[in-house]
């Protein structure tokens, strides 16, 4: 059974009419998608695939470190038995799986590439602009392609002071309506984490702490002081959650929150102090909206002398490893079901 068929499991279970509508919609989508040969082969054979975002390349790190990191992350996915599918919007198409030239183009473009969430996809495609997908945009594209597992650094969330500004990341609403599992290091501690978890609960999104602790990680720190609703120890447990979610026809994503590796968590206190300084500077300058995160991450890198960037790269690689193991377990489960 291919992952495209897996993606439609829940729809078929509820109504044949909806399944036929989905097939017609998928046919129209094919003109918008450019799937690399490696990713296409993996999807058609039911092999595991892991989606990867591209904003982390264009906006998350300086060139050439961004391209080097992207290639290293893709290699980690391959070494753990899955096919990487980095996603970006290029020349009027959604590219699922990038070649070296496309990664290089994104890396060199830096912040001139447009951060692309669900809201921006049609505009970027219709104008044939270069779009780097956020968590939201990557989830939309991954679901279109039939990829149910996605690895990233951290998700967006409810910003501090959102009760006045209504600044809430589109990542959260996307998780409430797009069935893709997001393997991440939790939400960045620059956010209002209690409100972020409350918002996810309202959206019906399962939040799973991965590992022996139920602590919800805060990106650079393994412990936010908040408990996740669920904890799971193995890739198989998470894969079973994803599969059951699809079989129930629940059109929600899942968060698999993986703590930063222990050896990099030691610098979390220093990074947290830098975050507080950077947040004050952000407020003083009146920076708002999608410019907040790039500004904060850049300032935190400078304030920590690069320690935050080193930790960021380490957690992204760790998340890619875990996501690959989950995707492999899920592919095996779907294959066994097809054979039974």
Tab-separated table of C-alpha atoms in Angstrom:
chain	number	residue	atom	x	y	z
A	1	UNK	CA	0.000	0.000	0.000
A	2	UNK	CA	1.431	3.389	-1.030
A	3	UNK	CA	1.513	6.392	1.274
A	4	UNK	CA	-0.927	8.140	-1.062
A	5	UNK	CA	-3.426	5.384	-0.305
A	6	UNK	CA	-2.599	5.659	3.387
A	7	UNK	CA	-3.412	9.357	3.245
A	8	UNK	CA	-6.920	8.544	1.988
A	9	UNK	CA	-7.651	5.800	4.526
A	10	UNK	CA	-9.794	7.999	6.736
A	11	UNK	CA	-11.690	9.543	3.809
A	12	UNK	CA	-12.557	6.154	2.301
A	13	UNK	CA	-13.721	4.843	5.646
A	14	UNK	CA	-16.311	7.587	5.935
A	15	UNK	CA	-17.861	7.789	2.449
A	16	UNK	CA	-17.183	6.492	-1.088
A	17	UNK	CA	-18.382	9.825	-2.500
A	18	UNK	CA	-15.723	11.728	-0.551
A	19	UNK	CA	-13.101	9.283	-1.755
A	20	UNK	CA	-14.023	9.955	-5.392
A	21	UNK	CA	-13.898	13.712	-4.749
A	22	UNK	CA	-10.437	13.261	-3.247
A	23	UNK	CA	-9.226	11.378	-6.326
A	24	UNK	CA	-10.432	14.155	-8.651
A	25	UNK	CA	-8.816	16.784	-6.422
A	26	UNK	CA	-5.542	14.818	-6.400
A	27	UNK	CA	-5.569	14.754	-10.204
A	28	UNK	CA	-5.844	18.552	-10.352
A	29	UNK	CA	-3.060	18.904	-7.810
A	30	UNK	CA	-0.615	16.963	-9.967
A	31	UNK	CA	-0.046	20.012	-12.180
A	32	UNK	CA	1.067	22.017	-9.124
A	33	UNK	CA	3.455	19.408	-7.728
A	34	UNK	CA	6.940	18.617	-8.953
A	35	UNK	CA	8.000	15.443	-7.147
A	36	UNK	CA	11.636	14.387	-7.418
A	37	UNK	CA	12.312	10.931	-8.902
A	38	UNK	CA	13.653	9.583	-5.594
A	39	UNK	CA	10.622	10.777	-3.617
A	40	UNK	CA	8.179	9.586	-6.282
A	41	UNK	CA	9.726	6.125	-6.325
A	42	UNK	CA	9.576	5.902	-2.530
A	43	UNK	CA	5.948	7.017	-2.369
A	44	UNK	CA	4.821	4.659	-5.120
A	45	UNK	CA	6.524	1.693	-3.473
A	46	UNK	CA	5.246	2.531	0.034
A	47	UNK	CA	8.750	3.242	1.338
A	48	UNK	CA	9.185	5.759	4.186
A	49	UNK	CA	9.531	9.441	3.334
A	50	UNK	CA	10.218	12.384	5.663
A	51	UNK	CA	9.181	15.904	4.688
A	52	UNK	CA	11.559	18.757	5.532
A	53	UNK	CA	10.856	22.489	5.506
A	54	UNK	CA	12.880	25.094	3.630
A	55	UNK	CA	12.438	28.248	5.744
A	56	UNK	CA	15.131	26.873	8.022
A	57	UNK	CA	17.464	27.023	4.986
A	58	UNK	CA	16.582	30.506	3.775
A	59	UNK	CA	15.829	32.249	7.074
A	60	UNK	CA	17.223	30.066	9.848
A	61	UNK	CA	20.966	30.111	9.212
A	62	UNK	CA	23.594	32.035	7.261
A	63	UNK	CA	25.001	30.802	3.945
A	64	UNK	CA	26.809	28.416	3.387
A	65	UNK	CA	26.078	26.810	6.758
A	66	UNK	CA	22.400	26.592	5.866
A	67	UNK	CA	23.021	24.500	2.747
A	68	UNK	CA	25.596	22.312	4.486
A	69	UNK	CA	23.134	21.655	7.322
A	70	UNK	CA	20.302	20.883	4.891
A	71	UNK	CA	22.451	18.286	3.151
A	72	UNK	CA	23.542	16.781	6.457
A	73	UNK	CA	19.928	16.525	7.631
A	74	UNK	CA	18.932	14.817	4.381
A	75	UNK	CA	21.819	12.373	4.836
A	76	UNK	CA	20.648	11.541	8.372
A	77	UNK	CA	17.195	10.743	6.989
A	78	UNK	CA	18.746	8.404	4.419
A	79	UNK	CA	20.985	6.708	6.995
A	80	UNK	CA	17.897	5.948	9.084
A	81	UNK	CA	16.056	4.214	6.274
A	82	UNK	CA	13.865	6.947	4.781
A	83	UNK	CA	13.870	9.262	1.766
A	84	UNK	CA	14.164	13.004	2.488
A	85	UNK	CA	11.705	15.361	0.792
A	86	UNK	CA	12.725	18.981	1.304
A	87	UNK	CA	9.860	21.200	0.132
A	88	UNK	CA	9.919	24.627	-1.519
A	89	UNK	CA	7.950	26.672	-4.051
A	90	UNK	CA	10.036	27.274	-7.162
A	91	UNK	CA	9.019	28.749	-10.537
A	92	UNK	CA	5.302	28.169	-10.120
A	93	UNK	CA	5.407	24.652	-8.691
A	94	UNK	CA	5.565	23.009	-5.286
A	95	UNK	CA	8.778	20.995	-5.319
A	96	UNK	CA	8.714	17.852	-3.195
A	97	UNK	CA	12.358	16.850	-2.892
A	98	UNK	CA	15.126	19.263	-3.942
A	99	UNK	CA	18.315	18.726	-5.887
A	100	UNK	CA	21.682	20.306	-5.107
A	101	UNK	CA	21.082	23.283	-7.411
A	102	UNK	CA	17.720	24.027	-5.776
A	103	UNK	CA	19.159	23.773	-2.265
A	104	UNK	CA	21.973	26.101	-3.314
A	105	UNK	CA	19.510	28.591	-4.771
A	106	UNK	CA	17.485	28.650	-1.566
A	107	UNK	CA	20.586	28.961	0.584
A	108	UNK	CA	22.004	31.858	-1.407
A	109	UNK	CA	18.635	33.629	-1.613
A	110	UNK	CA	18.453	33.958	2.155
A	111	UNK	CA	15.682	36.236	3.344
A	112	UNK	CA	14.794	37.314	-0.181
A	113	UNK	CA	12.928	34.019	-0.443
A	114	UNK	CA	9.355	34.443	0.761
A	115	UNK	CA	8.354	32.698	3.969
A	116	UNK	CA	5.400	30.730	2.703
A	117	UNK	CA	2.577	29.454	4.880
A	118	UNK	CA	-0.861	28.270	3.701
A	119	UNK	CA	-1.931	31.912	3.288
A	120	UNK	CA	0.863	32.692	0.837
A	121	UNK	CA	1.005	29.572	-1.328
A	122	UNK	CA	-1.361	30.610	-4.118
A	123	UNK	CA	0.196	34.078	-4.424
A	124	UNK	CA	3.767	32.751	-4.509
A	125	UNK	CA	2.892	30.073	-7.074
A	126	UNK	CA	0.833	32.352	-9.321
A	127	UNK	CA	3.651	34.919	-9.443
A	128	UNK	CA	6.310	32.208	-9.873
A	129	UNK	CA	8.281	33.497	-6.889
A	130	UNK	CA	10.770	31.613	-4.719
A	131	UNK	CA	8.987	30.441	-1.596
A	132	UNK	CA	10.526	28.798	1.464
A	133	UNK	CA	7.904	26.798	3.312
A	134	UNK	CA	7.141	27.308	6.979
A	135	UNK	CA	5.784	24.522	9.180
A	136	UNK	CA	2.287	25.386	7.943
A	137	UNK	CA	3.257	25.487	4.270
A	138	UNK	CA	5.289	22.299	4.529
A	139	UNK	CA	2.378	20.462	6.148
A	140	UNK	CA	0.026	21.501	3.346
A	141	UNK	CA	2.464	20.389	0.639
A	142	UNK	CA	3.407	17.157	2.413
A	143	UNK	CA	-0.257	16.202	2.736
A	144	UNK	CA	-0.838	16.947	-0.947
A	145	UNK	CA	2.012	14.586	-1.807
A	146	UNK	CA	0.913	11.879	0.644
A	147	UNK	CA	3.760	12.263	3.139
A	148	UNK	CA	2.476	11.813	6.717
A	149	UNK	CA	5.693	12.545	8.676
A	150	UNK	CA	7.585	15.845	8.788
A	151	UNK	CA	10.717	16.831	10.722
A	152	UNK	CA	11.569	20.393	11.708
A	153	UNK	CA	13.262	22.366	14.469
A	154	UNK	CA	10.356	23.811	16.420
A	155	UNK	CA	6.800	24.936	15.777
A	156	UNK	CA	5.414	28.435	16.003
A	157	UNK	CA	2.843	29.202	18.650
A	158	UNK	CA	0.999	31.843	20.604
A	159	UNK	CA	3.224	34.900	20.990
A	160	UNK	CA	3.636	36.690	24.270
A	161	UNK	CA	1.000	39.380	24.568
A	162	UNK	CA	-1.292	37.645	22.060
A	163	UNK	CA	-4.308	38.620	24.172
A	164	UNK	CA	-3.680	42.143	22.821
A	165	UNK	CA	-2.073	41.492	19.420
A	166	UNK	CA	-3.769	38.222	18.364
A	167	UNK	CA	-0.333	37.114	17.105
A	168	UNK	CA	-0.799	33.369	16.809
A	169	UNK	CA	1.215	31.252	14.396
A	170	UNK	CA	-0.570	29.647	11.450
A	171	UNK	CA	1.330	26.472	12.399
A	172	UNK	CA	-1.208	25.851	15.163
A	173	UNK	CA	-4.321	26.102	13.020
A	174	UNK	CA	-2.617	23.982	10.350
A	175	UNK	CA	-2.032	21.277	12.917
A	176	UNK	CA	-5.752	21.359	13.618
A	177	UNK	CA	-6.744	20.624	10.017
A	178	UNK	CA	-3.913	18.828	8.216
A	179	UNK	CA	-3.066	15.214	9.149
A	180	UNK	CA	0.722	15.337	9.160
A	181	UNK	CA	2.818	14.382	12.184
A	182	UNK	CA	5.320	17.109	13.050
A	183	UNK	CA	8.464	15.878	14.783
A	184	UNK	CA	10.007	18.873	16.530
A	185	UNK	CA	11.729	20.087	19.694
A	186	UNK	CA	8.478	21.567	20.957
A	187	UNK	CA	7.795	25.278	20.620
A	188	UNK	CA	10.371	28.030	20.939
A	189	UNK	CA	10.607	29.516	24.410
A	190	UNK	CA	10.226	33.018	22.926
A	191	UNK	CA	6.518	32.095	22.811
A	192	UNK	CA	3.802	31.868	25.444
A	193	UNK	CA	4.023	28.115	25.933
A	194	UNK	CA	1.028	27.613	28.278
A	195	UNK	CA	-1.240	29.425	25.813
A	196	UNK	CA	0.302	27.488	22.921
A	197	UNK	CA	-0.601	24.165	24.532
A	198	UNK	CA	-4.100	25.439	25.342
A	199	UNK	CA	-4.588	26.488	21.718
A	200	UNK	CA	-3.453	23.079	20.485
A	201	UNK	CA	-5.940	21.427	22.825
A	202	UNK	CA	-8.723	23.573	21.376
A	203	UNK	CA	-7.637	22.509	17.882
A	204	UNK	CA	-7.811	18.839	18.886
A	205	UNK	CA	-4.115	18.215	18.238
A	206	UNK	CA	-2.455	15.301	20.077
A	207	UNK	CA	0.776	16.497	21.696
A	208	UNK	CA	3.200	13.689	22.488
A	209	UNK	CA	6.391	14.019	24.528
A	210	UNK	CA	8.833	11.569	22.977
A	211	UNK	CA	11.017	9.693	25.433
A	212	UNK	CA	10.892	8.841	29.109
A	213	UNK	CA	9.723	12.252	30.322
A	214	UNK	CA	6.285	13.849	29.889
A	215	UNK	CA	7.884	17.295	29.962
A	216	UNK	CA	7.018	19.393	26.932
A	217	UNK	CA	10.357	20.630	25.549
A	218	UNK	CA	10.963	24.308	24.849
A	219	UNK	CA	13.272	24.072	21.839
A	220	UNK	CA	16.661	24.864	23.412
A	221	UNK	CA	15.562	23.440	26.756
A	222	UNK	CA	14.328	19.871	27.333
A	223	UNK	CA	11.990	21.065	30.078
A	224	UNK	CA	9.477	23.892	29.721
A	225	UNK	CA	7.944	23.194	33.117
A	226	UNK	CA	4.783	22.029	31.346
A	227	UNK	CA	3.543	18.472	30.867
A	228	UNK	CA	2.484	17.105	27.502
A	229	UNK	CA	-0.875	15.282	27.468
A	230	UNK	CA	0.793	12.107	26.193
A	231	UNK	CA	4.217	10.485	26.217
A	232	UNK	CA	5.501	7.712	23.994
A	233	UNK	CA	8.759	5.805	24.117
A	234	UNK	CA	9.202	4.206	20.708
A	235	UNK	CA	8.795	4.955	16.990
A	236	UNK	CA	6.293	2.099	16.805
A	237	UNK	CA	3.996	3.727	19.377
A	238	UNK	CA	3.998	7.022	17.493
A	239	UNK	CA	3.468	5.276	14.146
A	240	UNK	CA	0.456	3.466	15.580
A	241	UNK	CA	-0.973	6.826	16.715
A	242	UNK	CA	-0.561	8.295	13.213
A	243	UNK	CA	-2.112	5.245	11.576
A	244	UNK	CA	-5.074	5.176	13.968
A	245	UNK	CA	-5.650	8.910	13.464
A	246	UNK	CA	-5.902	8.289	9.699
A	247	UNK	CA	-8.190	5.288	10.088
A	248	UNK	CA	-10.557	7.358	12.238
A	249	UNK	CA	-10.686	10.039	9.560
A	250	UNK	CA	-9.480	12.701	12.006
A	251	UNK	CA	-8.048	15.509	9.904
A	252	UNK	CA	-5.637	16.730	12.549
A	253	UNK	CA	-1.884	16.620	12.731
A	254	UNK	CA	0.134	15.432	15.689
A	255	UNK	CA	3.079	16.967	17.524
A	256	UNK	CA	5.887	14.630	18.479
A	257	UNK	CA	7.996	16.723	20.841
A	258	UNK	CA	11.579	15.473	21.082
A	259	UNK	CA	13.876	17.019	23.720
A	260	UNK	CA	17.169	18.490	22.589
A	261	UNK	CA	20.086	16.045	23.073
A	262	UNK	CA	21.519	16.196	26.594
A	263	UNK	CA	24.961	17.402	25.555
A	264	UNK	CA	23.446	20.559	24.036
A	265	UNK	CA	20.908	21.185	26.800
A	266	UNK	CA	23.701	22.373	29.095
A	267	UNK	CA	23.791	25.747	27.318
A	268	UNK	CA	20.027	26.277	27.689
A	269	UNK	CA	20.307	28.658	30.664
A	270	UNK	CA	22.658	30.965	28.736
A	271	UNK	CA	20.378	30.846	25.713
A	272	UNK	CA	17.286	31.607	27.819
A	273	UNK	CA	18.968	34.755	29.161
A	274	UNK	CA	19.753	35.807	25.598
A	275	UNK	CA	16.143	35.170	24.605
A	276	UNK	CA	14.909	37.529	27.303
A	277	UNK	CA	17.233	40.273	26.051
A	278	UNK	CA	16.220	39.680	22.429
A	279	UNK	CA	12.499	39.773	23.274
A	280	UNK	CA	12.962	43.165	24.976
A	281	UNK	CA	14.753	44.480	21.888
A	282	UNK	CA	11.967	43.122	19.674
A	283	UNK	CA	9.336	44.997	21.659
A	284	UNK	CA	11.383	48.208	21.681
A	285	UNK	CA	11.719	48.109	17.886
A	286	UNK	CA	8.056	47.278	17.340
A	287	UNK	CA	8.777	44.251	15.170
A	288	UNK	CA	5.679	42.119	14.611
A	289	UNK	CA	4.280	39.210	12.607
A	290	UNK	CA	6.416	36.839	10.595
A	291	UNK	CA	9.503	39.022	11.037
A	292	UNK	CA	9.638	38.204	14.762
A	293	UNK	CA	11.216	34.768	14.647
A	294	UNK	CA	14.029	35.575	12.152
A	295	UNK	CA	14.949	38.681	14.162
A	296	UNK	CA	14.961	36.838	17.460
A	297	UNK	CA	16.956	33.867	16.200
A	298	UNK	CA	19.574	36.125	14.618
A	299	UNK	CA	19.930	38.222	17.776
A	300	UNK	CA	20.122	35.140	19.991
A	301	UNK	CA	22.916	33.710	17.842
A	302	UNK	CA	24.906	36.928	18.298
A	303	UNK	CA	24.187	37.202	22.021
A	304	UNK	CA	25.270	33.598	22.666
A	305	UNK	CA	28.350	33.736	20.475
A	306	UNK	CA	26.928	31.065	18.186
A	307	UNK	CA	25.981	28.585	20.919
A	308	UNK	CA	22.281	28.794	20.028
A	309	UNK	CA	23.011	28.043	16.357
A	310	UNK	CA	25.052	24.982	17.305
A	311	UNK	CA	22.213	23.760	19.517
A	312	UNK	CA	19.650	24.526	16.800
A	313	UNK	CA	21.500	22.409	14.244
A	314	UNK	CA	21.897	19.559	16.729
A	315	UNK	CA	18.198	19.394	17.574
A	316	UNK	CA	17.138	19.557	13.914
A	317	UNK	CA	19.398	16.597	13.130
A	318	UNK	CA	18.065	14.685	16.121
A	319	UNK	CA	14.477	15.351	15.062
A	320	UNK	CA	15.250	14.141	11.540
A	321	UNK	CA	16.622	10.895	12.965
A	322	UNK	CA	13.526	10.297	15.108
A	323	UNK	CA	11.163	11.226	12.265
A	324	UNK	CA	12.893	8.731	9.952
A	325	UNK	CA	12.478	5.948	12.497
A	326	UNK	CA	8.786	6.805	12.917
A	327	UNK	CA	8.260	6.928	9.155
A	328	UNK	CA	9.963	3.550	8.746
A	329	UNK	CA	7.761	2.006	11.446
A	330	UNK	CA	4.660	3.501	9.836
A	331	UNK	CA	5.592	2.182	6.388
A	332	UNK	CA	6.077	-1.295	7.843
A	333	UNK	CA	2.676	-1.176	9.564
A	334	UNK	CA	0.894	-0.031	6.396
A	335	UNK	CA	2.673	-2.734	4.392
A	336	UNK	CA	1.654	-5.469	6.853
A	337	UNK	CA	-1.958	-4.275	6.710
A	338	UNK	CA	-1.918	-4.423	2.901
A	339	UNK	CA	-0.603	-8.010	2.989
A	340	UNK	CA	-3.114	-9.260	5.574
